Coordinates of C-alpha atoms in Angstrom, one line a residue:
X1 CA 158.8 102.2 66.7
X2 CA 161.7 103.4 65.2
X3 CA 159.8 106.1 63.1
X4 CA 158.8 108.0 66.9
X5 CA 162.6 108.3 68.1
X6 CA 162.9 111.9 66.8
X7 CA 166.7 112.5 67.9
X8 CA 167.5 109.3 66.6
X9 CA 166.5 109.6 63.3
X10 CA 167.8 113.3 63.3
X11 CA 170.8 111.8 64.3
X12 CA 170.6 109.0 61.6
X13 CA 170.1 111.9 59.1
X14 CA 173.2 113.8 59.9
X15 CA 175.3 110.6 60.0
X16 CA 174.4 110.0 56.4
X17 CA 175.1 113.1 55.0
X18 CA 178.1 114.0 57.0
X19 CA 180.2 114.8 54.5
X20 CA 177.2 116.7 52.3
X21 CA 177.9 120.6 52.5
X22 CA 175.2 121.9 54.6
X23 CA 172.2 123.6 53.7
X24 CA 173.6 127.0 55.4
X25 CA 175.7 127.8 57.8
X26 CA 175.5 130.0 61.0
X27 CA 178.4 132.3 62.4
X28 CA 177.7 133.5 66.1
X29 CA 179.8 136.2 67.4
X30 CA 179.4 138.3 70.7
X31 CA 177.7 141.1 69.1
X32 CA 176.4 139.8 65.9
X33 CA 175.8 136.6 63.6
X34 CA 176.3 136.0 59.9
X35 CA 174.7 133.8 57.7
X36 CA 177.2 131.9 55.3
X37 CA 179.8 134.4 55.9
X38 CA 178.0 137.2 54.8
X39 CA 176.3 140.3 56.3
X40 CA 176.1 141.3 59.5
X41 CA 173.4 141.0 61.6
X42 CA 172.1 141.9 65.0
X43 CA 170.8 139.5 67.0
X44 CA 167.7 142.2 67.3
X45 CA 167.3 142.3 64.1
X46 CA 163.6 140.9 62.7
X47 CA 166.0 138.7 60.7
X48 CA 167.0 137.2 63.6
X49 CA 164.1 135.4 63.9
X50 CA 165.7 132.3 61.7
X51 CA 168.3 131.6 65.1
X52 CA 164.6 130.7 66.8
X53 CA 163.9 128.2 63.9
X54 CA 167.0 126.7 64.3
X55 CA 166.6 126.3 67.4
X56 CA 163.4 125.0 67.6
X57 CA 164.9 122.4 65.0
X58 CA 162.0 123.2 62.5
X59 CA 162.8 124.6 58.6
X60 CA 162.4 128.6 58.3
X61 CA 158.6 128.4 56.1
X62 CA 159.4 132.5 56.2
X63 CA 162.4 131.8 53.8
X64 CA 161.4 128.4 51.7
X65 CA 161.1 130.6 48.5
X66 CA 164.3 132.1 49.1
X67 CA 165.9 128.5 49.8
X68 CA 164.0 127.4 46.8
X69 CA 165.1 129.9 43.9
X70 CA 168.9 129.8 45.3
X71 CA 168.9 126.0 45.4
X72 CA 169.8 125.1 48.7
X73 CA 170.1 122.1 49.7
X74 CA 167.7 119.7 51.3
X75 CA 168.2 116.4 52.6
X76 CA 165.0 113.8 52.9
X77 CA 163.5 116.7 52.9
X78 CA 165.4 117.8 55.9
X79 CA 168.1 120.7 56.0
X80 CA 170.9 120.9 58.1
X81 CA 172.5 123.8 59.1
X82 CA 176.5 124.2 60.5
X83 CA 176.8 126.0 63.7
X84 CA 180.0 128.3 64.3
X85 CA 179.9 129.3 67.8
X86 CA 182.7 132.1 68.6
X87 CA 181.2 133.9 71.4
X88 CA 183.2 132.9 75.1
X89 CA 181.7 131.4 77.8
X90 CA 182.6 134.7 79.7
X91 CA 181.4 138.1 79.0
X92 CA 184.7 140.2 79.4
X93 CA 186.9 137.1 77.8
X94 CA 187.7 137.6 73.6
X95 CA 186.1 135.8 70.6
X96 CA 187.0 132.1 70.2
X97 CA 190.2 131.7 67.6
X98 CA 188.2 128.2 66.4
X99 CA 184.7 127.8 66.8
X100 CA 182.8 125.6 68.2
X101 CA 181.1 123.6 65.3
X102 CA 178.0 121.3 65.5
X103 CA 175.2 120.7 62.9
X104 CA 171.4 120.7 63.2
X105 CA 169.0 118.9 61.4
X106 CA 165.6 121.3 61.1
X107 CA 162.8 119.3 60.0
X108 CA 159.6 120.3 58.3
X109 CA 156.3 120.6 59.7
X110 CA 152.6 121.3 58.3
X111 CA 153.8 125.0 57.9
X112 CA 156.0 124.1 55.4
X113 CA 154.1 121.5 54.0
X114 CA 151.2 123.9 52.9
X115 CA 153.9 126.6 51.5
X116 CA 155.9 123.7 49.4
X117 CA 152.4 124.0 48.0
X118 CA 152.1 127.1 47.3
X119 CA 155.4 127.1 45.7
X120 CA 154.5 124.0 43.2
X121 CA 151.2 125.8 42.3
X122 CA 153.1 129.0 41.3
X123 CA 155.6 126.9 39.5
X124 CA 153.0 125.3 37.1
X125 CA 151.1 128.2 36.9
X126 CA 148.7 128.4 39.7
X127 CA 147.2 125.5 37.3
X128 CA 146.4 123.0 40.3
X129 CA 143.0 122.1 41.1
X130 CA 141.8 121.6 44.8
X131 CA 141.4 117.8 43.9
X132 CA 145.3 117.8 42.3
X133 CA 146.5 119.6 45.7
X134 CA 144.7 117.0 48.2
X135 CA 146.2 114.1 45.9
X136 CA 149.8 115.5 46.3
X137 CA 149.6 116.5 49.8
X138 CA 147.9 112.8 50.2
X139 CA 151.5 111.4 48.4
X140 CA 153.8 113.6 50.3
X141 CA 152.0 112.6 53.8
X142 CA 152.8 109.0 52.2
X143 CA 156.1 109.0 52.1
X144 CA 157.1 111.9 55.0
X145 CA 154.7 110.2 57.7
X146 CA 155.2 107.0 60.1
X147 CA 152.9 104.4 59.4
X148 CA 149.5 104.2 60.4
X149 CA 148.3 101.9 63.9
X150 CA 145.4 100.4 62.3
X151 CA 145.2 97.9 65.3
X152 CA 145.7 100.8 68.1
X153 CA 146.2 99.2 71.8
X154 CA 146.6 101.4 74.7
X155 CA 149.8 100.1 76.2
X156 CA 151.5 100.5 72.9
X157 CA 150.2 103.7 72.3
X158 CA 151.7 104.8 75.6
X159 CA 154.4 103.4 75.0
X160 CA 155.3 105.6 71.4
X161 CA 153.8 108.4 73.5
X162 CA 156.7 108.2 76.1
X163 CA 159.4 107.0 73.3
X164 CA 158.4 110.4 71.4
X165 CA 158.6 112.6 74.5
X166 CA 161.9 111.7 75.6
X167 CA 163.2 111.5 72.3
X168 CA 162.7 114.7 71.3
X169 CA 165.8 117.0 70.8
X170 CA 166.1 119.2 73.6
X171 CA 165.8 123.1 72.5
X172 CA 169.4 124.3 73.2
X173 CA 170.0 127.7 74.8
X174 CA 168.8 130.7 72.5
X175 CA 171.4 131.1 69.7
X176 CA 170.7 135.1 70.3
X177 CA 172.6 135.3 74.1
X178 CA 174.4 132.9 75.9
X179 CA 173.0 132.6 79.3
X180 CA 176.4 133.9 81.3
X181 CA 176.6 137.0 78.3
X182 CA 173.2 138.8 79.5
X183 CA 173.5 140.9 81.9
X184 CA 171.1 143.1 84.1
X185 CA 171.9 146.5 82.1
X186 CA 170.8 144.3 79.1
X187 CA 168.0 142.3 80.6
X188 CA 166.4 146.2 81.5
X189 CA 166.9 147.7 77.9
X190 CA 165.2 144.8 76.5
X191 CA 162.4 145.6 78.8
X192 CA 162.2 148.9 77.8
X193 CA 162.4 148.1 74.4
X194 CA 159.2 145.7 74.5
X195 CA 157.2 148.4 76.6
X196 CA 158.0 150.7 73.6
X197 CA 156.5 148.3 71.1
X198 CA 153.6 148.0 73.0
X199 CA 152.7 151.3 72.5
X200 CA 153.4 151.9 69.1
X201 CA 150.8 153.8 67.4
X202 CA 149.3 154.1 71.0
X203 CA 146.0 156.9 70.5
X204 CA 146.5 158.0 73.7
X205 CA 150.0 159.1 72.9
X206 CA 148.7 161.6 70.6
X207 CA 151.7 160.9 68.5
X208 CA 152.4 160.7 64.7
X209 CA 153.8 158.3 62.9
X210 CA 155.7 158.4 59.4
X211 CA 156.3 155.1 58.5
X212 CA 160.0 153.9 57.4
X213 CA 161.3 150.6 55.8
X214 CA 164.1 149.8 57.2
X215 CA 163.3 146.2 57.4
X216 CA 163.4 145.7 54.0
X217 CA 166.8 147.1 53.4
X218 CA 167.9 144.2 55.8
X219 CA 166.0 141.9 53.9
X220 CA 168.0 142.7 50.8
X221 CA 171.0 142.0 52.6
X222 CA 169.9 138.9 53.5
X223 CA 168.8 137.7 50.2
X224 CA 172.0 138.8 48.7
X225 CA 173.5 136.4 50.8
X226 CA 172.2 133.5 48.9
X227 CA 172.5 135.0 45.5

């Protein structure tokens, strides 16, 4: 039963490695976060979108061949990311002098499990049959998954239904805005900001576009942050 208590075995996790370095570290500030000390980043920023995975307590698939050709770290094939939290607990008050610091373990899901895959395949050569990519997946779901009920009874199965729900880390408040730091001004330019996306490329508009790749600029400074 032990295998369903999710924040127990997260917590388990972290205990056991709590003196590993962790697999990257976030720094949240009032206007901007960095990633292992390095760029800067908006919170509007595409980028961004790795706060929501951490968050969500599941491991970035967008970035596993990043995290795989700079060797980061993984832990039963977990990672844990350090959380530096600077921002105040008041809009109008200044950054923290120390941080608040907690860790996260992000676990992986089948997302990740079909592009650790992909990754192997590349790595021999895109040599793997379909029959030598069931067998793996077959020995990774092995040893990653709880065992199997082969004797299923309905008040057991409730009960790992309600022991999994419960147990379940709780998603924390978005990593992008503390609650108190939003305020309406905000809250209305990121309506208006999603209204414009909407119509992006709109026909009726009877606008042209010349595309620009701005994104990818961040991107290298992203990458260069593990390199």
């Amino acid at each position: 039963m032990s295998c369903y208590n999710i924040t127990r075995s997260a917590e388990q996790l972290l205990d056991s490695y709590e003196d590993a370095a962790p697999s990257f570290s976030v720094h949240l500030y009032p206007d901007y976060w960095t990633l292992n000390n390095g760029s800067k980043f908006l919170y509007n920023n595409p980028i961004a979108s790795i706060l929501d995975d951490v968050r969500a307590h599941r491991i970035p698939v967008d970035y596993l061949e990043l995290f795989d050709s700079a060797r980061v770290p993984f832990y039963d094939g977990c990672m844990i990311v350090e959380l530096l939290d600077y921002r105040p607990k008041k809009v109008k008050d200044p950054p923290l002098e120390k941080p608040e610091r907690s860790r996260v373990a992000l676990h992986p899901n089948d997302e990740t499990l079909w592009a650790n895959l992909c990754l192997m395949n590349q790595r021999s050569g895109n040599k793997f049959t379909d029959t030598e990519v069931l067998e793996l997946e077959a020995q990774i779901l092995l040893q990653t998954s709880p065992p199997l009920c082969l004797d299923p009874d309905p008040h057991l199965t409730r009960i790992a239904n309600h022991t999994l729900r419960v147990s379940t880390p709780s998603i924390p408040i978005s990593l992008k805005r503390k609650a108190a730091a939003i305020t309406p001004e905000e809250d209305e330019s990121d309506k208006t900001r999603r209204a414009k996306i909407m119509q992006f490329m709109n026909q009726r508009q009877n606008r042209s576009h010349a595309p620009r790749y701005f994104v990818l600029s961040q991107s290298n400074l992203f990458l260069l942050t593990f390199t």
